[in-house]
Short mmCIF file of C-alpha atoms and ligand atoms in Angstrom, two decimals:
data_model
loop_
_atom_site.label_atom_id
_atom_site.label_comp_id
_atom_site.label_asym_id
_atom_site.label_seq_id
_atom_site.Cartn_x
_atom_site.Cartn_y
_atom_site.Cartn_z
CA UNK A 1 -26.73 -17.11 -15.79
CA UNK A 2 -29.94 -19.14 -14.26
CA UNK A 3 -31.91 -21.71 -16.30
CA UNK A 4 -34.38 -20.10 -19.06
CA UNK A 5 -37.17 -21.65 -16.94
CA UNK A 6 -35.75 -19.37 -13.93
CA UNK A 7 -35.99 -16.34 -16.68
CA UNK A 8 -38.74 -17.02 -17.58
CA UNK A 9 -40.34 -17.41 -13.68
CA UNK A 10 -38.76 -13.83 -12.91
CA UNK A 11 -39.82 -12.10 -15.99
CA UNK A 12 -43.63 -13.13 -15.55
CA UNK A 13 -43.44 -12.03 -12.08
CA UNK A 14 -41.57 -8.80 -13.40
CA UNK A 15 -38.34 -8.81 -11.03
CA UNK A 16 -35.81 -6.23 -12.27
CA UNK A 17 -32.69 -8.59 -12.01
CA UNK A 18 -34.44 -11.44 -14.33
CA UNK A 19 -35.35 -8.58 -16.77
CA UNK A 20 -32.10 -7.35 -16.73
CA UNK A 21 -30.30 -11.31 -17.42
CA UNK A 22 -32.78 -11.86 -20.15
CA UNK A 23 -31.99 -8.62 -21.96
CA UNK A 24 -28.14 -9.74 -21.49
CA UNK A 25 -29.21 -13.13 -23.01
CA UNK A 26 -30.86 -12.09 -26.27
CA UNK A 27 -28.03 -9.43 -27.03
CA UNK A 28 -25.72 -11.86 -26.91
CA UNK A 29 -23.71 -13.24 -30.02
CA UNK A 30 -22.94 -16.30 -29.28
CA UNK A 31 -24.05 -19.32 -30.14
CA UNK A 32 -25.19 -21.19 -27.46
CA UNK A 33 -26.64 -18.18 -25.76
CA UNK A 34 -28.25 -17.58 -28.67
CA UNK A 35 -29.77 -21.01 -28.76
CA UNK A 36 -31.25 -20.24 -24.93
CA UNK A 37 -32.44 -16.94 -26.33
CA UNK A 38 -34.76 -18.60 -28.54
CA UNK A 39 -35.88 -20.49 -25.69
CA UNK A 40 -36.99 -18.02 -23.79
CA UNK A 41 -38.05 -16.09 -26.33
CA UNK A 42 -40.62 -19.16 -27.30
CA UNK A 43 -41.58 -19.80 -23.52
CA UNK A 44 -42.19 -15.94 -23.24
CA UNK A 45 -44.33 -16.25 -26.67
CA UNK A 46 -46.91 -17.96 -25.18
CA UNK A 47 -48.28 -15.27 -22.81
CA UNK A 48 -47.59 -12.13 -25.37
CA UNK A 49 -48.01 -8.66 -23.33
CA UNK A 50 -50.04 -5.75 -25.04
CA UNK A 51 -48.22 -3.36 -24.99
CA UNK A 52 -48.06 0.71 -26.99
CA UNK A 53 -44.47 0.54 -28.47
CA UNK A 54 -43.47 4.16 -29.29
CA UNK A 55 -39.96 5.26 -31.56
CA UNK A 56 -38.44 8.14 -30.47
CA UNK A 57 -36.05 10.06 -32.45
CA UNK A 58 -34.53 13.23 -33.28
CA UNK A 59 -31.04 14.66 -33.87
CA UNK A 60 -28.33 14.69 -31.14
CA UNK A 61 -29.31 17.50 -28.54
CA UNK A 62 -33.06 17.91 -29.71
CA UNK A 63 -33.54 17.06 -26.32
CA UNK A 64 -34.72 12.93 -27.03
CA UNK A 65 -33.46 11.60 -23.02
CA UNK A 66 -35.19 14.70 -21.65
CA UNK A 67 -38.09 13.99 -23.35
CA UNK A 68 -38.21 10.41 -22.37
CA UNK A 69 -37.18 11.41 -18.87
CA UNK A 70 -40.67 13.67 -18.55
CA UNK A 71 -42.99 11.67 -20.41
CA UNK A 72 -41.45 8.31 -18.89
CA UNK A 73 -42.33 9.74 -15.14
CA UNK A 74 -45.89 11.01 -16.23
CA UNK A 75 -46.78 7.85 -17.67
CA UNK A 76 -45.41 5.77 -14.42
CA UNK A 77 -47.38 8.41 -12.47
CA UNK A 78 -50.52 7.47 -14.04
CA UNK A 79 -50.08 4.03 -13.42
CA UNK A 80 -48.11 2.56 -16.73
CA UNK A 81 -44.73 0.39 -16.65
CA UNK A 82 -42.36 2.07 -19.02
CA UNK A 83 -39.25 -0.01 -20.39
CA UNK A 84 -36.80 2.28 -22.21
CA UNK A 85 -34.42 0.72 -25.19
CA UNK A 86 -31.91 2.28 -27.26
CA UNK A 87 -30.84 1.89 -31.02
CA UNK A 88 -27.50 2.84 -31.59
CA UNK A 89 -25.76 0.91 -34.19
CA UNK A 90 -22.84 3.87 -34.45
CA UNK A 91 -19.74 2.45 -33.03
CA UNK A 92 -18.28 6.29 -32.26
CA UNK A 93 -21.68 7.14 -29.97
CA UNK A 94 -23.07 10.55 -31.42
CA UNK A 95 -21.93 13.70 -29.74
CA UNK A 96 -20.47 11.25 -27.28
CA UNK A 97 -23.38 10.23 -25.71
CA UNK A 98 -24.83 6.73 -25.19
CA UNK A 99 -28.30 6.58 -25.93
CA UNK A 100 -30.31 5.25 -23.00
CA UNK A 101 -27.83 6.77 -20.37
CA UNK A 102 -29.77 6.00 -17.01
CA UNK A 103 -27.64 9.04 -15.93
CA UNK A 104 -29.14 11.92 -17.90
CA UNK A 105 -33.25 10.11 -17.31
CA UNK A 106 -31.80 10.56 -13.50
CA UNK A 107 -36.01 10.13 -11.72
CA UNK A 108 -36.89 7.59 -14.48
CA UNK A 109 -33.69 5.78 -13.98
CA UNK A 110 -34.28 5.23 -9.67
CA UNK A 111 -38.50 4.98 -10.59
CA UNK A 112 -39.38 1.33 -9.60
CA UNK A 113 -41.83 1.18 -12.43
CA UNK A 114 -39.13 2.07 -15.62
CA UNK A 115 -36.65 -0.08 -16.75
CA UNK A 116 -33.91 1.58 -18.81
CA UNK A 117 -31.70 -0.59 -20.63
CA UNK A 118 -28.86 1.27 -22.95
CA UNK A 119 -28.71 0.52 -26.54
CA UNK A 120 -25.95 -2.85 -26.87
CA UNK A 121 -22.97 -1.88 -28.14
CA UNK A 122 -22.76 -4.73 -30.71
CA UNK A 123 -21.55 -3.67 -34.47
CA UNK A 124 -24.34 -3.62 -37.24
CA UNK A 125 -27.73 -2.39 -37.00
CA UNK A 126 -28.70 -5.95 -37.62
CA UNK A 127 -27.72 -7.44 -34.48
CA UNK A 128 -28.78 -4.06 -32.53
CA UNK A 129 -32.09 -4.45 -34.23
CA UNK A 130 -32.34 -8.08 -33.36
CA UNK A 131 -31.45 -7.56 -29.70
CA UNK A 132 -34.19 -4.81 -28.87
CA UNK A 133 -36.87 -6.80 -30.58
CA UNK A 134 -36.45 -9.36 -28.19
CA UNK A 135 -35.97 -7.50 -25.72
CA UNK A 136 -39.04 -5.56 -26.08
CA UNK A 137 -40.80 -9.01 -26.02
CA UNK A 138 -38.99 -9.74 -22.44
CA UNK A 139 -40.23 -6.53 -21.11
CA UNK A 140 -43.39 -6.84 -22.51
CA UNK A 141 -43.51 -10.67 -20.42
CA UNK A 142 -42.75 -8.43 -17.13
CA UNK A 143 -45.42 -6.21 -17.94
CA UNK A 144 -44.21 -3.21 -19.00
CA UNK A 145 -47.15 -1.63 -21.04
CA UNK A 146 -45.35 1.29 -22.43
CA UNK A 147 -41.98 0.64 -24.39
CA UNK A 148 -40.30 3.89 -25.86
CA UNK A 149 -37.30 3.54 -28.39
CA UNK A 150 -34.79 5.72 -28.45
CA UNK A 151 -32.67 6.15 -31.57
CA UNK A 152 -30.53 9.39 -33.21
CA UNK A 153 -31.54 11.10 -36.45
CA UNK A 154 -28.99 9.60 -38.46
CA UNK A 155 -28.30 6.84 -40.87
CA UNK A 156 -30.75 4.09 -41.59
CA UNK A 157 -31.73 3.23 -37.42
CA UNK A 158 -34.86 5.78 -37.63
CA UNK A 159 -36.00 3.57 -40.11
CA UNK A 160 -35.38 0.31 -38.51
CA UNK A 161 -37.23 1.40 -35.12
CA UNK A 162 -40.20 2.83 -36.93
CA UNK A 163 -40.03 -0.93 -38.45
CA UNK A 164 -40.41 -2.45 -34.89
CA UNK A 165 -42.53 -0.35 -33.29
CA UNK A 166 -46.43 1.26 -33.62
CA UNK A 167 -45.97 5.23 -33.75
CA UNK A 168 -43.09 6.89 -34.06
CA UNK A 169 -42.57 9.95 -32.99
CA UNK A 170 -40.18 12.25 -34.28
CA UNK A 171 -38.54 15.30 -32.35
CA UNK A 172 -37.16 17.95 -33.74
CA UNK A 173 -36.22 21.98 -33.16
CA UNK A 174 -36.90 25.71 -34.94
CA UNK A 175 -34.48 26.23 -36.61
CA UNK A 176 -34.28 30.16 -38.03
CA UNK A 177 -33.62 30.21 -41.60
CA UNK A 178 -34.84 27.42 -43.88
CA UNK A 179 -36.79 25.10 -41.44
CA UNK A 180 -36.76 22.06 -43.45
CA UNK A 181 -33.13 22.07 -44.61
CA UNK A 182 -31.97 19.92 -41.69
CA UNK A 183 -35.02 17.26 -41.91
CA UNK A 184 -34.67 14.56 -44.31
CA UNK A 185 -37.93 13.95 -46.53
CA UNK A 186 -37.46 10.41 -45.19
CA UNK A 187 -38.30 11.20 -41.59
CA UNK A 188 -41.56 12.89 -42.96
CA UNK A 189 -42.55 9.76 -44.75
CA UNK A 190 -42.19 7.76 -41.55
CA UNK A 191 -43.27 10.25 -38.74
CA UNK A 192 -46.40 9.57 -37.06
CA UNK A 193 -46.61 12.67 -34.41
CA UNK A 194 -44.03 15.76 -34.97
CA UNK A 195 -43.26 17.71 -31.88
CA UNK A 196 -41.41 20.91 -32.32
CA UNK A 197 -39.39 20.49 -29.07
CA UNK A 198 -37.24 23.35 -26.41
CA UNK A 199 -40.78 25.87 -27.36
CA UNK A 200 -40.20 27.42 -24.15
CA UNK A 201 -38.80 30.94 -22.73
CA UNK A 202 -38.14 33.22 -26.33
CA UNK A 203 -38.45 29.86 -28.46
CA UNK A 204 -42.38 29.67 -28.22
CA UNK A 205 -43.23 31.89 -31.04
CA UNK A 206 -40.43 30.64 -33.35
CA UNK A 207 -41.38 26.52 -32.54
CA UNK A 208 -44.85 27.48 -33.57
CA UNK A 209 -44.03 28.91 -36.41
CA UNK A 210 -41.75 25.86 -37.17
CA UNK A 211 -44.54 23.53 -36.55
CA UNK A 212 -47.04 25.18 -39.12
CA UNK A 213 -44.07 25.31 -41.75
CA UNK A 214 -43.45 21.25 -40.80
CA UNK A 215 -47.22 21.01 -40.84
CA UNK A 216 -47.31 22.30 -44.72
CA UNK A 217 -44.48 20.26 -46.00
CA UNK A 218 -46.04 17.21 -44.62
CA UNK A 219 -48.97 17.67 -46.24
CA UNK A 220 -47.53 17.48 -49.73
CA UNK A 221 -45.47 14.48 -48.80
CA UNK A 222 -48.43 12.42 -47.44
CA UNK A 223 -51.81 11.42 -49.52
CA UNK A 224 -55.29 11.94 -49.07
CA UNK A 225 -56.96 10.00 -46.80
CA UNK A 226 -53.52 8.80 -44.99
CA UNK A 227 -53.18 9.77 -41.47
CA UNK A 228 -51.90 13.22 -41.58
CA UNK A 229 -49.00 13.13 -38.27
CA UNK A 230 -50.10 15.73 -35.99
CA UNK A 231 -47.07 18.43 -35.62
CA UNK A 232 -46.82 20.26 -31.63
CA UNK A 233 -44.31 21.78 -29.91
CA UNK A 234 -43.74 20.99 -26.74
CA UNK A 235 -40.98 22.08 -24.08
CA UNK A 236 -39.28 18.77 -22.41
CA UNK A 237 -37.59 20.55 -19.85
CA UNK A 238 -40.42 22.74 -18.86
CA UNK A 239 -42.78 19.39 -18.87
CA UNK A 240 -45.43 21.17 -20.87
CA UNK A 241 -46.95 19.56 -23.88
CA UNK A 242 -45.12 16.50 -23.55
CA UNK A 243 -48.94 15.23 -22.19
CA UNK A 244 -50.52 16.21 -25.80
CA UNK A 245 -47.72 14.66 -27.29
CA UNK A 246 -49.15 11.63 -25.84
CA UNK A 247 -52.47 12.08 -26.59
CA UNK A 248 -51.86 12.38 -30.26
CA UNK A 249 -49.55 9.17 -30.11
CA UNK A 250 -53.19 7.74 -28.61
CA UNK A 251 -54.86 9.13 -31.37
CA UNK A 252 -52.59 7.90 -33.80
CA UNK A 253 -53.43 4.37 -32.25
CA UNK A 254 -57.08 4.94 -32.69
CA UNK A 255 -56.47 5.62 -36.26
CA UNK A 256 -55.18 2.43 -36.72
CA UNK A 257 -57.65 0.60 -34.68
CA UNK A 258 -56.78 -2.84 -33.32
CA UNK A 259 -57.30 -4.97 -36.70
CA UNK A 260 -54.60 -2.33 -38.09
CA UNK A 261 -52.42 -2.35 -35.60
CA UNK A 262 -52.33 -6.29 -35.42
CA UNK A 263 -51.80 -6.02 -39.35
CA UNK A 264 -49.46 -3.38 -38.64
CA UNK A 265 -47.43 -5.86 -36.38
CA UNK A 266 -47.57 -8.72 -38.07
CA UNK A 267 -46.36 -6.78 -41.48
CA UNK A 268 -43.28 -6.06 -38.95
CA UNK A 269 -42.67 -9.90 -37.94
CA UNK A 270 -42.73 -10.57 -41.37
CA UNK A 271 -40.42 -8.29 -42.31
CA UNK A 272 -38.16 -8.99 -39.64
CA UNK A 273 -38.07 -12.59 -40.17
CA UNK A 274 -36.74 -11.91 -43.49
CA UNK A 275 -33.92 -9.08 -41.71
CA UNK A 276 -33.06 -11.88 -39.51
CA UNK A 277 -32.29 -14.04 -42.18
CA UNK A 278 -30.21 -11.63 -43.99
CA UNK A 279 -28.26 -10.94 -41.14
CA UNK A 280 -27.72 -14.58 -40.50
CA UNK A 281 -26.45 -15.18 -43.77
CA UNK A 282 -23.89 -12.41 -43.28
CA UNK A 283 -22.75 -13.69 -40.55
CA UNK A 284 -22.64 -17.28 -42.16
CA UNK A 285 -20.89 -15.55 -44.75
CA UNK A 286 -17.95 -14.18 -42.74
CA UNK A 287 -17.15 -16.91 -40.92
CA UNK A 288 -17.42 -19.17 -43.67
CA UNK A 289 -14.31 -21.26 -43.72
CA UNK A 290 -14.06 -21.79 -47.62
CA UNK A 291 -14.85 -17.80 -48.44
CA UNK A 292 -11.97 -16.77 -45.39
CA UNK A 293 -9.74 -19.05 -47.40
CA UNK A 294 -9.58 -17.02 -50.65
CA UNK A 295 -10.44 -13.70 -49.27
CA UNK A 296 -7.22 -12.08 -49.22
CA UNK A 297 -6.48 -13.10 -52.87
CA UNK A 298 -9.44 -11.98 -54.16
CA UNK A 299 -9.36 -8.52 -52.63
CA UNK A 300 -5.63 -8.18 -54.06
CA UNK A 301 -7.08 -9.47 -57.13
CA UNK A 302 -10.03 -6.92 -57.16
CA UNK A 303 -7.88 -3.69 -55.87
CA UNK A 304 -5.20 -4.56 -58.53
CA UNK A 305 -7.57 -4.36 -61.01
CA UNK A 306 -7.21 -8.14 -62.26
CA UNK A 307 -10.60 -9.26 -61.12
CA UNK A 308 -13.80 -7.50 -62.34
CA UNK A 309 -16.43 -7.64 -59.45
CA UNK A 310 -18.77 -9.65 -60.87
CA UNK A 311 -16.26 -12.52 -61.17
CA UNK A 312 -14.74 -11.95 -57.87
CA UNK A 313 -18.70 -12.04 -56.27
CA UNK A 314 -19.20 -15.59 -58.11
CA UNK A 315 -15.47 -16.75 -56.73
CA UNK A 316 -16.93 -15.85 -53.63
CA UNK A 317 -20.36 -17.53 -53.50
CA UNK A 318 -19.16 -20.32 -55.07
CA UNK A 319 -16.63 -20.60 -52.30
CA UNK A 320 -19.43 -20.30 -49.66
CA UNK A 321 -21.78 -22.84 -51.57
CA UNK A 322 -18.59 -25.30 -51.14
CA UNK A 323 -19.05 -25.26 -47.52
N1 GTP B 401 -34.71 24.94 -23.29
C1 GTP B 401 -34.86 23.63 -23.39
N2 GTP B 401 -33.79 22.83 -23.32
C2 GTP B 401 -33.98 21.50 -23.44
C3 GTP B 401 -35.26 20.94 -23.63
N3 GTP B 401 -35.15 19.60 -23.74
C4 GTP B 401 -33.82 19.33 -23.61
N4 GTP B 401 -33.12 20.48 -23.41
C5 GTP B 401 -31.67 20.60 -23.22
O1 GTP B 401 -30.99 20.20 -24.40
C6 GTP B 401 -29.78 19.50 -24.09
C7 GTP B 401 -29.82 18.13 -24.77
O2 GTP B 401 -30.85 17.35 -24.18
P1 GTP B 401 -30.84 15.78 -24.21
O3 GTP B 401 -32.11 15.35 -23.63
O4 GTP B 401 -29.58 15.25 -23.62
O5 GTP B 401 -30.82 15.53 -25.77
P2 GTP B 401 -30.69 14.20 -26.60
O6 GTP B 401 -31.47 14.38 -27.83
O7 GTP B 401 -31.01 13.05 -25.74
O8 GTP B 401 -29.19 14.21 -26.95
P3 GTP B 401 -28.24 13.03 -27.51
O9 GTP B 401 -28.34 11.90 -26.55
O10 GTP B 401 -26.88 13.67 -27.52
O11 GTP B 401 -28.71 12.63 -28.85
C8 GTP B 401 -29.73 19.43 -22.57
O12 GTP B 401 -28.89 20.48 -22.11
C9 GTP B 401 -31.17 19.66 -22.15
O13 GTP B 401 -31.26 20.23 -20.87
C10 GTP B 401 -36.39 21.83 -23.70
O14 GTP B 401 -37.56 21.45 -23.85
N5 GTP B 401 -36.12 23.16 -23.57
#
C-alpha cells in the first residue's frame, strides 16, 4: 500500500489504480488502516468535489445494473465521470448476485470514464455504510461528478443510501394485480423520482398504468407543498426513458436549490457522525475484554431463565464501564 500522500497525489490527478487502493483503504477494518483512512480522508477534505450523488434501488431483477449500465454510458457520453458503489450489507448476496458486478455493467465496466467498485463484503450495514461514504469522498477527489448507489429493496440499506446521498431514485415493475402490494410505504416516503422500469415490448401499457396507480398512492403519502417524486417508466434495456429519468433527478435538484442541498448534506454528516459513533461503540463493545469475560455466563444465565434482561444488560454495561 503507498503512503497516504501518494493516495492522495493519484486521486487528485484521478488515476484508476490510486482510486482503487484508497477505496481498499477506507473499507478496511483494521486499525491502523483505519487510522491512514482518516488521513486521507482529511487531506482529501480540503479540496471537496461537487458532485450529484444519486441512490438507486429496487428489488432483485427490477433491472437496477441494467439501468446503471445505460444511464452510466449516457452520462460518460455527455462528458460526466460516473463512479458506481454498492450497498449490500446481506451476507447471502440476493438472488445470488453481487451488487456492483463489473460483469453484468459489461461497456460501463471497460469505459475509461466509470469506476465501478462492488459493494465490500464486510458484515453490518454500519461498516458497509461507513466504507461507501468515504469512498464516495475519494471518488469525488478524482473527479468523478456523478456517483450512483446501488442497493436492493430489502431491509433497512434503502434507507441508509437515501441517508448518504441527494435523490434517490427508486425502480420498480407493473406488477398485474394489486400494484402496491409489493412496495413498502417506506420506499414512498423516501423516493425522490419513481421509474416504472422493463415498459417496453407488451409491458408499455401495463407500466403506465402502474405509474399513474404509484402516482396516486404517493400523493396521499406526501404533503402539500413537499416535492411530489415524479413517477416514469422507462425501459433499461431498450435505453429509452432512462434520459427523462435523469432529467427529473435534475429537477429534483433544482427543487432543492443549492442552500437545500448543502442543508440537505450537512443534515447527512450530522447524522452520520452520530451512526459512526454507534457503530464504534459496538464494536468497542464486542471486543471489550471485561464484557467477553462474562458473556457466556450471562447468556446461560438469560436462556435458563435465571437472569431477567434488564439485569443481565446492567451486568453487561457495567462490565464494559470496568474497562
Ligand atoms: N424487458 C426488459 N428487461 C430488462 C430491462 N432491464 C433489465 N432487464 C432484464 O432483467 C433482468 C435483471 O436485470 P438486472 O439489471 O440484472 O437486475 P438487477 O436489479 O440489477 O438485479 P439484482 O442484481 O439481482 O438485484 C436481466 O435479464 C435484464 O436483461 C428492461 O428495461 N426491459
Amino acid at each position: 500500500m503507498p503512503t497516504v500522500e501518494a493516495l492522495v497525489a493519484g486521486i487528485r490527478e484521478g488515476r484508476r489504480a490510486a482510486v482503487s487502493q484508497a477505496i481498499t483503504l477506507v473499507e478496511s477494518t483494521s486499525r491502523r488502516h483505519r487510522d491512514q483512512a482518516r488521513e486521507l480522508l482529511t487531506e482529501l477534505a480540503s479540496a471537496p468535489g461537487e458532485s450529484v450523488r444519486v441512490g438507486i434501488s429496487g428489488v432483485p431483477g427490477v433491472g437496477k445494473s441494467t439501468f446503471i449500465e445505460a444511464l452510466g454510458s449516457r452520462l460518460t457520453a455527455a462528458g460526466h465521470r460516473v463512479g458506481v458503489l454498492a450497498v449490500d450489507p446481506s451476507s447471502v448476496r440476493t438472488g445470488g448476485s453481487v451488487l456492483g458486478d463489473k460483469t453484468r455493467m459489461a461497456r460501463l465496466a471497460t469505459d475509461p470514464h466509470a469506476f465501478i467498485r462492488p459493494s465490500p463484503s464486510a458484515g453490518t450495514l454500519g461498516g458497509v455504510a461507513r466504507a461507501t461514504v468515504q469512498a464516495m469522498a475519494v471518488l469525488e477527489a478524482a473527479s468523478y461528478d456523478v456517483v450512483l448507489v446501488e442497493t436492493v429493496g430489502v431491509g433497512q440499506s434503502e434507507v441508509t443510501v437515501a441517508g448518504m446521498v441527494d435523490t434517490f431514485l427508486f425502480l420498480t415493475l407493473a406488477r398485474t394485480g394489486d400494484q402496491l402490494q409489493g412496495i413498502k410505504k417506506g420506499i414512498l416516503e423516501i423516493a425522490d423520482v419513481i421509474a416504472v422500469n422493463k415498459a417496453d415490448g407488451d409491458r408499455q401499457q401495463e407500466a403506465k398504468v402502474a405509474a399513474r396507480d404509484l402516482a396516486g398512492a404517493l400523493r396521499l403519502v406526501r404533503g402539500h407543498g413537499e416535492w411530489a417524486p415524479p413517477v416514469i417508466t422507462c425501459s433499461a434495456l431498450e435505453d429509452s426513458g432512462v434520459d427523462d429519468v435523469w432529467e427529473r433527478i435534475g429537477s429534483h435538484r433544482e427543487h432543492l436549490g443549492a442552500t437545500g442541498l448543502a442543508d440537505k448534506r450537512a443534515h447527512q454528516q450530522l447524522d452520520f457522525t452520530w451512526a459512526l459513533v454507534r457503530d464504534e461503540l459496538d464494536q468497542r463493545l464486542r471486543h471489550s475484554v471485561g464484557v467477553r469475560a462474562m458473556r457466556d455466563e450471562v447468556r446461560a444465565a438469560v436462556l435458563a431463565g435465571e437472569l431477567p434482561a434488564t439485569v443481565a444488560a446492567d451486568r453487561i454495561l457495567a462490565a464494559y464501564d470496568r474497562n
